[in-house]
PDB file of C-alpha atoms in Angstrom:
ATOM      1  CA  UNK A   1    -183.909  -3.311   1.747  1.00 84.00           C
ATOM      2  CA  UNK A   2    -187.118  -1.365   2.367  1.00 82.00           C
ATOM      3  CA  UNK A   3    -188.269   1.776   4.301  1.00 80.00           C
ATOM      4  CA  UNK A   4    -191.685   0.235   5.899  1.00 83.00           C
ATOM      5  CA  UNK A   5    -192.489   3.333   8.070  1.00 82.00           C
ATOM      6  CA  UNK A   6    -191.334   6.765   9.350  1.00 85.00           C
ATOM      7  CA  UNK A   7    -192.102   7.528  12.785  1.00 88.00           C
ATOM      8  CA  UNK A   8    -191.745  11.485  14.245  1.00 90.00           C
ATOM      9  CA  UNK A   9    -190.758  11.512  18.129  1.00 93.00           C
ATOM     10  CA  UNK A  10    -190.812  14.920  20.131  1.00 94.00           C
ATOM     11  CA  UNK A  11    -189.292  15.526  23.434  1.00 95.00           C
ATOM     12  CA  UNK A  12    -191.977  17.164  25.463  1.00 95.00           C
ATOM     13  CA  UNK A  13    -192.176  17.955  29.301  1.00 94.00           C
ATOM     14  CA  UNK A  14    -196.097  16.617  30.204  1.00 95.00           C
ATOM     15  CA  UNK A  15    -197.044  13.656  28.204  1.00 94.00           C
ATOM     16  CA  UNK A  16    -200.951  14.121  29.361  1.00 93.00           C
ATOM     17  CA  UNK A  17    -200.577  17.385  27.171  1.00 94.00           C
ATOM     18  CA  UNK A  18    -201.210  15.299  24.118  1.00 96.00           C
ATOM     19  CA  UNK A  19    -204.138  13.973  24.458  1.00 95.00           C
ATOM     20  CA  UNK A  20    -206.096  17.362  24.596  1.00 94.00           C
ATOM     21  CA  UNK A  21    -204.812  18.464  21.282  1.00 97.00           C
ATOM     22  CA  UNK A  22    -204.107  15.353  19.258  1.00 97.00           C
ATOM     23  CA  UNK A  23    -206.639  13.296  20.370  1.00 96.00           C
ATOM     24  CA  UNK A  24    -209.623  15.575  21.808  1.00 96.00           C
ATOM     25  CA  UNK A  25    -209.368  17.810  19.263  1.00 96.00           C
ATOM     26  CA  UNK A  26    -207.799  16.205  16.108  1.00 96.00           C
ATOM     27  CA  UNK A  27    -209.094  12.971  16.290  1.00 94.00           C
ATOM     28  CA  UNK A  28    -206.633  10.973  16.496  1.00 95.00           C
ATOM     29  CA  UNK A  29    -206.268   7.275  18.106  1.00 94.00           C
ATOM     30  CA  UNK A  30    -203.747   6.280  21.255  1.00 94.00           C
ATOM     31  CA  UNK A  31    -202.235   3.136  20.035  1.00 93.00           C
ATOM     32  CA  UNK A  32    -199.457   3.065  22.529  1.00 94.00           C
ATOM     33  CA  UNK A  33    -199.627   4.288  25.837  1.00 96.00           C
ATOM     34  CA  UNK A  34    -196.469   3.624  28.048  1.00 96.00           C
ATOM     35  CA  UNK A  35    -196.826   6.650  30.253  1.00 94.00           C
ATOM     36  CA  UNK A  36    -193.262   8.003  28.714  1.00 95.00           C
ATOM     37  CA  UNK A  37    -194.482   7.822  25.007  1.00 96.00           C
ATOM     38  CA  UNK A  38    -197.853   8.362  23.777  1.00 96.00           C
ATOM     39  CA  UNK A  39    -198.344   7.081  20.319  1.00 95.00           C
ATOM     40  CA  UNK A  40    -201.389   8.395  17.940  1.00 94.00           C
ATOM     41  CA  UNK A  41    -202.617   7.023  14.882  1.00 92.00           C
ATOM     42  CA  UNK A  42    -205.512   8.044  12.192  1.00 90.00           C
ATOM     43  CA  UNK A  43    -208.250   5.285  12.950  1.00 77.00           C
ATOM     44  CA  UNK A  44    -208.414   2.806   9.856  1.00 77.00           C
ATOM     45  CA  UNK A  45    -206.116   5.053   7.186  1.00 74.00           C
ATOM     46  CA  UNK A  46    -203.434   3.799   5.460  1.00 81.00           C
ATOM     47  CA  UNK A  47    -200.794   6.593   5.001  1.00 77.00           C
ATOM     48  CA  UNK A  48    -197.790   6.989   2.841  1.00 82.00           C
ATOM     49  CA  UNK A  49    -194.263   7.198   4.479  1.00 82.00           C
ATOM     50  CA  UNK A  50    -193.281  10.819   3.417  1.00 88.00           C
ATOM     51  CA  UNK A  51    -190.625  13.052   4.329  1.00 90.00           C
ATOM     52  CA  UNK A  52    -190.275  16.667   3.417  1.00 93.00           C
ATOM     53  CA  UNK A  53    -186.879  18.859   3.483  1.00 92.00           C
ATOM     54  CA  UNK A  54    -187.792  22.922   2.797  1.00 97.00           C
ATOM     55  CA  UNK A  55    -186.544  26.246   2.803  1.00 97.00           C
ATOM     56  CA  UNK A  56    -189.735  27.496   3.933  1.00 97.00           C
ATOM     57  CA  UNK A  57    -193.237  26.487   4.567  1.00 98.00           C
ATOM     58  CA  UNK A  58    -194.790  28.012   1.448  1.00 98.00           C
ATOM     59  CA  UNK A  59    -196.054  31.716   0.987  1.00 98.00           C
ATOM     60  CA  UNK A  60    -193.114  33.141   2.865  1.00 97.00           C
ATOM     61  CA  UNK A  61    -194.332  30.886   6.178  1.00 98.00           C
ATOM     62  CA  UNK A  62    -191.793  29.328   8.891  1.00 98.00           C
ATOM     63  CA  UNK A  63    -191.180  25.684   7.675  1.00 98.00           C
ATOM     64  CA  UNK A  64    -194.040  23.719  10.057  1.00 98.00           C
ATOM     65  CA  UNK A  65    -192.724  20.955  12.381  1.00 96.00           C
ATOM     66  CA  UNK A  66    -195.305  18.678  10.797  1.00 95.00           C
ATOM     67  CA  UNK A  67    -198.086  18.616   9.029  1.00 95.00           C
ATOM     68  CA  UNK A  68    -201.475  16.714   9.451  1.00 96.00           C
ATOM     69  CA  UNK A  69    -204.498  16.242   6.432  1.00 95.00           C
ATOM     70  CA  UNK A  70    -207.612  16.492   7.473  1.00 95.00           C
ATOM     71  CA  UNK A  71    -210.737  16.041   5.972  1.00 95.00           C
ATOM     72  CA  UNK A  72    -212.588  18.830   6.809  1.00 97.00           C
ATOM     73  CA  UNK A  73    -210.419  21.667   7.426  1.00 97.00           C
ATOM     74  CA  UNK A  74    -213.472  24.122   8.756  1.00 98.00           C
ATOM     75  CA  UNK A  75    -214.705  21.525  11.645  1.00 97.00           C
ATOM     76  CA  UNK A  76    -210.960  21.403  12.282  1.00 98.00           C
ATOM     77  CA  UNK A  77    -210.803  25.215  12.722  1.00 98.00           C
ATOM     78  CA  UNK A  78    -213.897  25.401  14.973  1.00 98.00           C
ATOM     79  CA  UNK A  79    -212.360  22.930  17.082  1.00 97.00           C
ATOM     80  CA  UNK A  80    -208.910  24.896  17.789  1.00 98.00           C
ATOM     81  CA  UNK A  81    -211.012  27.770  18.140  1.00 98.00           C
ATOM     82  CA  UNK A  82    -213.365  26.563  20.546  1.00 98.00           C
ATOM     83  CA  UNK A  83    -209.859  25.237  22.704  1.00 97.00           C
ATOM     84  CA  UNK A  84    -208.574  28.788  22.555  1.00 98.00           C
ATOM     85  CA  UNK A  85    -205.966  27.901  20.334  1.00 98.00           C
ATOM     86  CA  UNK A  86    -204.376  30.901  18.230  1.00 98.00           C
ATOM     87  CA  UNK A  87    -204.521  30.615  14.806  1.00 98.00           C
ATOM     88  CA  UNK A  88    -200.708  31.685  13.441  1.00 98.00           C
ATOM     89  CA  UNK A  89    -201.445  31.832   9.852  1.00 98.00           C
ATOM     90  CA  UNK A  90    -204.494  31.385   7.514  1.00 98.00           C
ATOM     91  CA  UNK A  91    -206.968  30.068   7.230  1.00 98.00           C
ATOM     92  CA  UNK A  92    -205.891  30.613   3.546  1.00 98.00           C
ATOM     93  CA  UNK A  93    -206.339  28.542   0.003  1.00 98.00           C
ATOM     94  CA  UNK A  94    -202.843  28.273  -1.431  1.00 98.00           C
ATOM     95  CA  UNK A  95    -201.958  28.250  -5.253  1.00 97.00           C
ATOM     96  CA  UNK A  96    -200.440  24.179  -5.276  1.00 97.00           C
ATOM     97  CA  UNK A  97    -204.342  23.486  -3.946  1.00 97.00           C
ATOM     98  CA  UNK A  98    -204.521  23.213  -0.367  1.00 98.00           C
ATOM     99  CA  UNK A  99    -206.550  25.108   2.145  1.00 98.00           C
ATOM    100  CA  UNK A 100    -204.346  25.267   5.311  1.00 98.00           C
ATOM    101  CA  UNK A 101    -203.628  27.268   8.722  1.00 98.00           C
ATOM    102  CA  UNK A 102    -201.084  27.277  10.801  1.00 98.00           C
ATOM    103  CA  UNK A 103    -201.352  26.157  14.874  1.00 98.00           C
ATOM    104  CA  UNK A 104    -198.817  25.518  17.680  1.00 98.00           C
ATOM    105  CA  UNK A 105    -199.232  22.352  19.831  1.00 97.00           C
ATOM    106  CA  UNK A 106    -199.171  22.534  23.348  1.00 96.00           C
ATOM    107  CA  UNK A 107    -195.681  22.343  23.165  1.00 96.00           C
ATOM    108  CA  UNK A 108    -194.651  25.159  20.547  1.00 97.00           C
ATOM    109  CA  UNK A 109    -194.303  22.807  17.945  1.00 97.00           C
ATOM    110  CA  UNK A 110    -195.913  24.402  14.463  1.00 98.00           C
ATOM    111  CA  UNK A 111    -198.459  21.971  12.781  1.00 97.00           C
ATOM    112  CA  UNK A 112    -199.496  23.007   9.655  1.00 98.00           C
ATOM    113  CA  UNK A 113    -203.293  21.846   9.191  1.00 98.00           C
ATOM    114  CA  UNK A 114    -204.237  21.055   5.630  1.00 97.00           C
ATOM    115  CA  UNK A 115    -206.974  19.386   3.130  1.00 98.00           C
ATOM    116  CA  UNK A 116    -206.874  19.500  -0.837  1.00 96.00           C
ATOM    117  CA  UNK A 117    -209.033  20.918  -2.256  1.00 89.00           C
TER     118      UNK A 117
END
């Protein structure tokens, strides 16, 4: 027997939410649309399952809900910015070599935003 993928699902109230912040503004794909469950996708990335168990989220932070590599954190940040979006922690370059800030989704979930450095 195999794990062959790990798939996060959030309750949330307004489904139309998502698209503003996941797609709009991170990039993401819609790969499912069933008007109950919106599913987005990195265009053309193959991704490793991972799943991560802490005590906290690094530096004394809350433990993020999820977190999502990008490849250039600073467009990132412009574009949360330029939505209004408030920046909860960072931007900051951690000691295990990330650069990473902390946002809430449109539905209070944390999202810690991340590239290596």
């Amino acid at each position: 027997m195999a794990v062959k993928r790990i798939v996060s699902n959030f309750a949330v109230t307004d489904i139309a939410k998502t698209k503003a912040f996941y797609e709009d503004i991170l990039g993401l794909t819609t790969v499912m649309d069933h008007g109950w469950i919106r599913t987005f996708a990195a265009s053309g990335e193959t991704m490793t399952t991972q799943v991560n168990f802490a005590t906290e989220g690094g530096s004394g932070t809350p433990v993020p809900d999820m977190s999502i590599e990008v490849d250039d954190l600073e467009e990132t940040l412009g574009r949360m910015m330029a939505a209004g979006i408030e920046i909860e922690y960072g931007p900051v370059d951690e000691p295990w070599g990330v650069r990473r800030f902390y946002v809430r989704d449109p539905f209070g979930k944390l999202v810690n935003i991340l590239e290596h450095k």
